[in-house]
Short mmCIF file of C-alpha atoms in Angstrom, two decimals:
data_model
loop_
_atom_site.label_atom_id
_atom_site.label_comp_id
_atom_site.label_asym_id
_atom_site.label_seq_id
_atom_site.Cartn_x
_atom_site.Cartn_y
_atom_site.Cartn_z
CA MET A 931 -82.11 95.32 -98.77
CA ARG A 932 -81.67 98.93 -99.72
CA ILE A 933 -78.37 100.78 -99.28
CA LEU A 934 -79.96 103.02 -96.67
CA GLU A 935 -81.20 100.02 -94.64
CA ARG A 936 -77.76 98.38 -94.80
CA TYR A 937 -76.18 101.65 -93.64
CA ILE A 938 -78.36 101.83 -90.52
CA LEU A 939 -78.23 98.11 -89.74
CA LYS A 940 -74.45 97.98 -90.11
CA SER A 941 -74.06 100.69 -87.48
CA VAL A 942 -76.43 98.95 -85.06
CA ILE A 943 -74.76 95.55 -85.46
CA TYR A 944 -71.26 96.98 -85.06
CA ILE A 945 -72.14 98.85 -81.87
CA PHE A 946 -74.14 95.89 -80.53
CA PHE A 947 -71.23 93.45 -80.76
CA SER A 948 -68.79 96.11 -79.54
CA CYS A 949 -70.98 96.53 -76.46
CA ILE A 950 -71.27 92.77 -75.92
CA PHE A 951 -67.49 92.22 -76.04
CA SER A 952 -66.84 95.34 -73.94
CA PHE A 953 -69.31 94.29 -71.25
CA LEU A 954 -67.94 90.76 -71.12
CA PHE A 955 -64.36 92.01 -70.92
CA LEU A 956 -65.20 94.55 -68.20
CA TYR A 957 -67.09 91.95 -66.18
CA ILE A 958 -64.16 89.53 -66.25
CA ILE A 959 -61.63 92.23 -65.34
CA ILE A 960 -63.76 93.65 -62.51
CA ASP A 961 -64.55 90.19 -61.14
CA LEU A 962 -60.88 89.19 -61.28
CA LEU A 963 -59.77 92.29 -59.42
CA SER A 964 -62.59 91.99 -56.87
CA ASN A 965 -61.74 88.36 -56.07
CA LEU A 966 -57.98 88.52 -56.56
CA ASP A 967 -57.26 87.77 -52.89
CA GLU A 968 -59.50 84.67 -52.97
CA ILE A 969 -57.95 83.49 -56.24
CA LEU A 970 -54.45 83.78 -54.79
CA LYS A 971 -55.56 82.20 -51.53
CA HIS A 972 -56.96 79.10 -53.24
CA ARG A 973 -54.16 79.07 -55.85
CA ALA A 974 -56.60 78.74 -58.73
CA THR A 975 -54.85 77.79 -61.95
CA LEU A 976 -55.26 79.57 -65.28
CA MET A 977 -57.13 76.52 -66.60
CA ILE A 978 -59.79 76.56 -63.89
CA LEU A 979 -60.16 80.35 -64.15
CA SER A 980 -60.68 79.99 -67.90
CA ARG A 981 -63.33 77.31 -67.34
CA TYR A 982 -64.99 79.47 -64.69
CA TYR A 983 -65.42 82.52 -66.92
CA LEU A 984 -66.17 80.54 -70.08
CA SER A 985 -68.97 78.72 -68.26
CA TYR A 986 -70.51 82.07 -67.32
CA LEU A 987 -70.49 83.51 -70.85
CA PRO A 988 -74.03 82.30 -71.77
CA VAL A 989 -75.46 83.88 -68.61
CA MET A 990 -73.64 87.16 -69.23
CA PHE A 991 -74.79 87.23 -72.86
CA VAL A 992 -78.43 86.82 -71.80
CA GLN A 993 -78.08 89.57 -69.22
CA VAL A 994 -76.29 92.21 -71.29
CA SER A 995 -77.95 91.68 -74.68
CA PRO A 996 -80.98 93.95 -73.98
CA PHE A 997 -78.78 96.81 -72.82
CA ALA A 998 -76.45 96.33 -75.80
CA CYS A 999 -79.50 96.51 -78.11
CA LEU A 1000 -80.69 99.67 -76.39
CA LEU A 1001 -77.31 101.38 -76.49
CA SER A 1002 -76.66 100.50 -80.15
CA THR A 1003 -80.12 101.74 -81.16
CA VAL A 1004 -79.98 104.98 -79.18
CA TYR A 1005 -76.46 105.80 -80.38
CA THR A 1006 -77.19 105.02 -84.05
CA PHE A 1007 -80.44 106.98 -84.24
CA SER A 1008 -79.05 109.85 -82.17
CA LYS A 1009 -76.17 110.13 -84.62
CA LEU A 1010 -78.56 110.05 -87.59
CA ASN A 1011 -80.62 112.75 -85.92
CA HIS A 1012 -77.52 114.81 -85.16
CA ASN A 1013 -76.44 114.72 -88.82
CA ASN A 1014 -79.97 115.59 -90.05
CA GLU A 1015 -80.13 112.24 -91.83
CA ILE A 1016 -83.45 111.38 -90.18
CA ILE A 1017 -84.94 114.59 -91.61
CA ALA A 1018 -83.70 113.65 -95.09
CA MET A 1019 -85.17 110.17 -94.80
CA ARG A 1020 -88.51 111.48 -93.56
CA SER A 1021 -88.56 114.06 -96.36
CA SER A 1022 -88.24 111.25 -98.90
CA GLY A 1023 -91.49 109.77 -97.57
CA LEU A 1024 -90.14 107.11 -95.20
CA SER A 1025 -91.87 106.58 -91.85
CA ILE A 1026 -89.99 105.83 -88.64
CA PHE A 1027 -91.07 102.19 -88.81
CA GLU A 1028 -89.79 101.90 -92.39
CA ILE A 1029 -86.46 103.43 -91.37
CA ALA A 1030 -86.13 101.08 -88.40
CA ARG A 1031 -87.60 97.97 -90.05
CA ASN A 1032 -84.34 96.03 -90.36
CA VAL A 1033 -83.22 97.15 -86.91
CA LEU A 1034 -86.45 95.73 -85.45
CA PHE A 1035 -85.89 92.50 -87.37
CA PHE A 1036 -82.38 92.34 -85.93
CA GLY A 1037 -83.87 92.83 -82.46
CA LEU A 1038 -86.26 89.94 -83.09
CA LEU A 1039 -83.36 87.68 -84.11
CA ILE A 1040 -81.44 88.64 -80.97
CA SER A 1041 -84.54 87.95 -78.86
CA LEU A 1042 -84.89 84.46 -80.36
CA LEU A 1043 -81.17 83.85 -79.85
CA VAL A 1044 -81.44 84.96 -76.21
CA PHE A 1045 -84.43 82.65 -75.71
CA TRP A 1046 -82.48 79.71 -77.16
CA VAL A 1047 -79.31 80.40 -75.17
CA ASN A 1048 -81.26 81.06 -71.97
CA ASP A 1049 -83.08 77.75 -72.23
CA ARG A 1050 -80.46 75.45 -73.73
CA PHE A 1051 -77.16 76.70 -72.29
CA ALA A 1052 -77.61 79.17 -69.43
CA PRO A 1053 -78.98 76.74 -66.76
CA SER A 1054 -76.27 74.11 -67.27
CA ALA A 1055 -73.61 76.82 -67.64
CA LEU A 1056 -74.66 78.44 -64.35
CA ALA A 1057 -74.64 75.06 -62.59
CA GLU A 1058 -71.16 74.35 -63.98
CA ASN A 1059 -70.02 77.82 -62.93
CA GLN A 1060 -71.17 77.24 -59.36
CA LYS A 1061 -69.53 73.83 -59.32
CA ILE A 1062 -66.19 75.27 -60.48
CA LYS A 1063 -66.47 78.05 -57.89
CA ALA A 1064 -67.00 75.44 -55.16
CA GLN A 1065 -63.95 73.56 -56.41
CA MET A 1066 -61.86 76.71 -56.23
CA GLU A 1067 -63.05 77.37 -52.69
CA ASP A 1068 -62.11 73.80 -51.77
CA GLY A 1069 -58.63 74.36 -53.22
CA SER A 1070 -59.13 71.65 -55.83
CA LYS A 1071 -56.95 73.43 -58.38
CA GLY A 1072 -59.10 72.35 -61.30
CA VAL A 1073 -59.26 68.66 -60.49
CA LYS A 1074 -62.35 66.90 -59.39
CA SER A 1075 -63.04 67.15 -55.69
CA ARG A 1076 -62.11 64.05 -53.68
CA ARG A 1077 -65.43 64.27 -51.86
CA PRO A 1078 -68.52 62.90 -53.63
CA GLU A 1079 -70.84 65.57 -54.94
CA MET A 1080 -73.38 66.08 -52.19
CA ILE A 1081 -76.47 68.21 -51.56
CA LEU A 1082 -77.14 69.21 -47.98
CA ASN A 1083 -80.60 69.81 -46.50
CA LEU A 1084 -82.54 68.95 -49.64
CA SER A 1085 -86.26 69.71 -49.44
CA MET A 1086 -88.63 69.25 -52.37
CA TYR A 1087 -92.14 68.35 -53.40
CA GLY A 1088 -92.63 64.99 -55.08
CA SER A 1089 -95.51 63.09 -56.60
CA ARG A 1090 -98.42 61.64 -54.58
CA ASN A 1091 -98.54 64.69 -52.30
CA ARG A 1092 -95.17 63.91 -50.75
CA LEU A 1093 -92.81 66.38 -49.16
CA PHE A 1094 -89.19 65.21 -48.87
CA PHE A 1095 -86.63 66.40 -46.32
CA ILE A 1096 -83.19 64.86 -46.86
CA SER A 1097 -80.12 65.74 -44.80
CA LYS A 1098 -77.59 64.48 -47.37
CA PHE A 1099 -78.12 63.47 -50.99
CA PHE A 1100 -75.15 62.01 -52.91
CA ILE A 1101 -75.65 62.66 -56.63
CA GLY A 1102 -72.96 60.30 -57.92
CA THR A 1103 -74.11 57.22 -55.98
CA GLY A 1104 -77.84 58.04 -55.86
CA THR A 1105 -78.03 57.55 -52.09
CA MET A 1106 -79.48 59.73 -49.34
CA GLU A 1107 -79.18 59.96 -45.57
CA GLY A 1108 -81.38 61.44 -42.87
CA ILE A 1109 -84.69 60.98 -44.71
CA THR A 1110 -88.08 62.34 -43.67
CA ILE A 1111 -91.10 61.98 -45.97
CA LEU A 1112 -94.49 63.56 -45.23
CA GLU A 1113 -97.49 62.29 -47.19
CA HIS A 1114 -100.72 64.32 -47.40
CA ASP A 1115 -104.23 63.74 -48.69
CA ASP A 1116 -106.01 65.96 -51.23
CA ASN A 1117 -106.96 68.38 -48.43
CA GLN A 1118 -103.33 68.66 -47.35
CA ASN A 1119 -103.90 66.74 -44.12
CA LEU A 1120 -100.92 64.71 -42.96
CA THR A 1121 -101.61 60.98 -43.42
CA LYS A 1122 -98.19 59.35 -43.14
CA LYS A 1123 -94.68 60.15 -41.96
CA ILE A 1124 -91.69 58.04 -42.98
CA VAL A 1125 -88.31 58.39 -41.27
CA ALA A 1126 -85.23 56.46 -42.43
CA ASP A 1127 -81.50 56.60 -41.82
CA LYS A 1128 -80.45 55.81 -45.37
CA GLY A 1129 -81.91 55.23 -48.82
CA GLU A 1130 -80.24 53.51 -51.79
CA TYR A 1131 -81.48 53.26 -55.38
CA ILE A 1132 -80.82 49.68 -56.51
CA ASP A 1133 -82.26 48.01 -59.62
CA GLY A 1134 -84.83 50.75 -60.12
CA LEU A 1135 -86.14 50.61 -56.54
CA TRP A 1136 -85.52 52.67 -53.41
CA ARG A 1137 -84.38 50.58 -50.45
CA PHE A 1138 -84.60 52.34 -47.08
CA SER A 1139 -82.58 51.21 -44.07
CA ARG A 1140 -83.85 51.44 -40.48
CA CYS A 1141 -87.20 52.81 -41.56
CA ILE A 1142 -90.03 53.91 -39.23
CA THR A 1143 -93.53 54.66 -40.58
CA TYR A 1144 -96.18 56.64 -38.69
CA ASN A 1145 -99.83 56.76 -39.81
CA PHE A 1146 -102.13 59.65 -38.89
CA ASP A 1147 -105.90 60.12 -38.76
CA HIS A 1148 -107.76 63.19 -40.08
CA ASN A 1149 -107.12 64.95 -36.74
CA GLY A 1150 -103.37 64.53 -37.06
CA GLN A 1151 -103.16 61.90 -34.32
CA VAL A 1152 -100.93 58.83 -34.64
CA ILE A 1153 -102.85 55.64 -35.47
CA ASP A 1154 -101.63 52.42 -33.78
CA GLU A 1155 -97.97 51.76 -33.20
CA PRO A 1156 -95.28 52.95 -35.63
CA SER A 1157 -93.95 50.18 -37.88
CA TYR A 1158 -90.20 49.56 -37.98
CA PHE A 1159 -88.25 47.73 -40.69
CA GLU A 1160 -84.53 47.18 -40.84
CA GLU A 1161 -84.86 47.39 -44.62
CA GLU A 1162 -87.93 48.29 -46.68
CA ILE A 1163 -88.57 48.76 -50.41
CA MET A 1164 -90.38 52.06 -50.95
CA ALA A 1165 -92.81 52.87 -53.78
CA ILE A 1166 -91.17 56.17 -54.74
CA PRO A 1167 -91.32 56.90 -58.49
CA GLU A 1168 -88.64 59.62 -58.41
CA THR A 1169 -85.20 58.47 -59.58
CA PRO A 1170 -81.91 59.94 -58.31
CA ARG A 1171 -81.65 61.93 -61.53
CA GLU A 1172 -85.08 63.43 -60.89
CA PHE A 1173 -84.11 64.26 -57.31
CA ALA A 1174 -81.02 66.05 -58.63
CA ASN A 1175 -83.13 68.01 -61.12
CA LEU A 1176 -86.00 68.79 -58.77
CA ARG A 1177 -83.75 70.19 -56.08
CA GLN A 1178 -82.47 72.84 -58.42
CA LYS A 1179 -83.40 76.47 -58.20
CA PRO A 1180 -85.52 77.80 -61.10
CA GLU A 1181 -82.53 79.52 -62.66
CA LEU A 1182 -80.78 76.14 -62.90
CA MET A 1183 -83.69 74.51 -64.77
CA ASP A 1184 -84.63 74.71 -68.42
CA ILE A 1185 -88.25 75.26 -69.45
CA ARG A 1186 -89.05 71.55 -69.75
CA GLN A 1187 -87.67 70.83 -66.28
CA MET A 1188 -89.61 73.75 -64.81
CA GLN A 1189 -92.86 72.56 -66.40
CA ASP A 1190 -92.25 69.05 -65.06
CA TYR A 1191 -91.43 70.39 -61.60
CA ILE A 1192 -94.59 72.58 -61.56
CA TRP A 1193 -96.66 69.56 -62.56
CA ARG A 1194 -95.21 67.54 -59.69
CA VAL A 1195 -95.53 70.33 -57.14
CA SER A 1196 -99.12 71.03 -58.24
CA LYS A 1197 -100.12 67.63 -56.82
CA SER A 1198 -98.90 68.74 -53.39
CA GLY A 1199 -101.16 71.79 -53.23
CA ALA A 1200 -98.31 74.13 -52.27
CA THR A 1201 -100.03 77.24 -53.63
CA THR A 1202 -97.30 79.79 -52.94
CA VAL A 1203 -94.52 77.62 -54.37
CA ILE A 1204 -96.58 76.86 -57.49
CA ARG A 1205 -97.39 80.54 -58.02
CA ASN A 1206 -93.74 81.59 -57.73
CA LEU A 1207 -92.64 78.85 -60.11
CA LYS A 1208 -95.27 79.83 -62.66
CA VAL A 1209 -94.12 83.46 -62.53
CA ASP A 1210 -90.54 82.30 -63.17
CA LEU A 1211 -91.71 80.04 -66.00
CA TYR A 1212 -93.70 82.76 -67.80
CA GLN A 1213 -90.79 85.13 -67.26
CA ARG A 1214 -88.61 82.68 -69.20
CA PHE A 1215 -90.87 83.15 -72.21
CA ALA A 1216 -91.28 86.93 -71.87
CA MET A 1217 -87.78 88.05 -70.85
CA PRO A 1218 -85.95 87.31 -74.15
CA PHE A 1219 -88.21 89.73 -76.04
CA THR A 1220 -86.85 92.58 -73.92
CA SER A 1221 -84.22 93.08 -76.63
CA LEU A 1222 -86.84 93.75 -79.30
CA ILE A 1223 -89.09 95.91 -77.11
CA ILE A 1224 -86.22 97.97 -75.75
CA ILE A 1225 -85.11 98.77 -79.31
CA LEU A 1226 -88.59 100.14 -79.96
CA LEU A 1227 -88.34 102.17 -76.76
CA GLY A 1228 -84.91 103.51 -77.63
CA ILE A 1229 -85.91 104.91 -81.04
CA PRO A 1230 -88.19 107.77 -79.87
CA PHE A 1231 -85.85 108.69 -77.00
CA SER A 1232 -82.87 108.87 -79.37
CA LEU A 1233 -84.77 111.17 -81.73
CA MET A 1234 -85.79 113.40 -78.84
CA THR A 1235 -82.14 113.90 -77.87
CA HIS A 1236 -80.76 117.37 -78.59
CA LYS A 1237 -78.89 117.44 -81.88
CA ARG A 1238 -75.68 118.70 -80.29
CA ALA A 1239 -75.50 115.75 -77.97
CA THR A 1240 -74.92 112.25 -79.28
CA GLY A 1241 -72.25 110.12 -77.58
CA MET A 1242 -72.51 110.62 -73.82
CA ALA A 1243 -76.14 111.71 -74.08
CA SER A 1244 -76.96 108.39 -75.76
CA ILE A 1245 -75.30 106.46 -72.95
CA GLY A 1246 -77.16 108.54 -70.35
CA VAL A 1247 -80.51 108.04 -72.04
CA SER A 1248 -79.84 104.29 -72.38
CA ILE A 1249 -79.01 103.92 -68.69
CA ILE A 1250 -82.10 105.84 -67.55
CA VAL A 1251 -84.48 104.07 -69.93
CA GLY A 1252 -83.07 100.63 -69.16
CA PHE A 1253 -83.12 101.31 -65.42
CA LEU A 1254 -86.80 102.35 -65.47
CA TYR A 1255 -87.69 99.34 -67.63
CA TYR A 1256 -86.08 96.89 -65.23
CA ILE A 1257 -87.65 98.57 -62.18
CA LEU A 1258 -91.10 98.19 -63.75
CA ASP A 1259 -90.36 94.55 -64.59
CA ALA A 1260 -89.14 93.81 -61.03
CA VAL A 1261 -92.26 95.43 -59.52
CA CYS A 1262 -94.57 93.38 -61.77
CA LEU A 1263 -92.78 90.14 -60.90
CA ALA A 1264 -92.99 90.97 -57.18
CA LEU A 1265 -96.73 91.62 -57.51
CA GLY A 1266 -97.10 88.28 -59.27
CA LYS A 1267 -95.24 86.35 -56.58
CA SER A 1268 -97.29 88.06 -53.88
CA GLY A 1269 -100.50 86.93 -55.58
CA LEU A 1270 -101.77 90.36 -56.62
CA PHE A 1271 -101.18 89.62 -60.34
CA PRO A 1272 -101.78 86.30 -62.13
CA PRO A 1273 -98.42 84.71 -63.13
CA ALA A 1274 -98.83 85.31 -66.88
CA MET A 1275 -99.87 88.92 -66.26
CA ALA A 1276 -96.93 89.52 -63.91
CA ALA A 1277 -94.42 88.29 -66.49
CA SER A 1278 -95.89 90.22 -69.42
CA THR A 1279 -97.25 93.49 -67.96
CA SER A 1280 -93.99 95.44 -68.06
CA HIS A 1281 -93.32 94.36 -71.65
CA LEU A 1282 -96.84 95.26 -72.79
CA VAL A 1283 -96.68 98.65 -71.04
CA VAL A 1284 -93.30 99.51 -72.55
CA LEU A 1285 -94.34 98.22 -75.97
CA SER A 1286 -97.49 100.37 -75.92
CA ALA A 1287 -95.55 103.41 -74.70
CA SER A 1288 -92.93 102.91 -77.42
CA ILE A 1289 -95.48 102.72 -80.23
CA TYR A 1290 -97.29 105.78 -78.82
CA LEU A 1291 -94.09 107.83 -78.62
CA ILE A 1292 -93.04 106.84 -82.14
CA ALA A 1293 -96.49 107.77 -83.47
CA LYS A 1294 -96.20 111.19 -81.80
CA LEU A 1295 -92.86 111.99 -83.41
CA PRO A 1296 -93.05 114.86 -85.93
#
């Protein structure tokens, strides 16, 4: 690595990590002050507050990394432009891409790191964060809640075209209460309805108590009399662990869990749900590369900045550019979830547009 490349990269790395630590610190301070009355009300201890904010660090890192990349790039290149160092480099025969080569490589490393953190740590960290927040609201003071962990009003798609509605699902014991299961055929016509008071997972099998089964014809009319069993063993392949995973929101799943959930839901024919999940899945792959693309976008804007303005102008340019980028991304995702764009196109369009615009702007630089 040449001295000149180390000089530029050192500045970018220093500002990047300064921004990361500053954003994390500001978030914690602002959140503490905003929720100070609730913290005092529930008498949250220092230990549980530490766990709460530590559990949210992976999520915050994923969220602020692109903006930190943009700000560090814009500030560094604006300063080089202000000191006429860019002119000297270009005069020696270096192109913009040669000058920014190591910075782009750094952006690629950050993108891969964001992808890894977002898939391996962020979902579980967010789930833990929400769990700790619920404990604080219950006044648990950092100890485990006396009540069993429970999910209310669970609804999810399972295998064999089944739609589950469960009033209460107890994660620790693997039991559920207030169960309604709707089974459909391949044309999404209701064929069976199962209602039970309670379900327990024992020795790898689901045992339903006080279970009533209704069978329907192709017109949706009940066939014969409903069958009632005080206890019945049900052929349900989903385990309690799978129920706990499938009930999660997309942001609480990793990529493997999302792919498995989409595969299961696809058998139910729920088109809208499948489309939304696919948009979220493709967004998981595309979003981490925002850091790399936004560095490319920041370079031409930083060199267009007036030479007398570096510090505050860099921050202003970063905010405007980042804001427009995220608006475009949100619009594309909305179009994908509404069905106007295919899922893969919805997740990648904003990145491809910004990438193309960045390369065009860099090529047009004098």
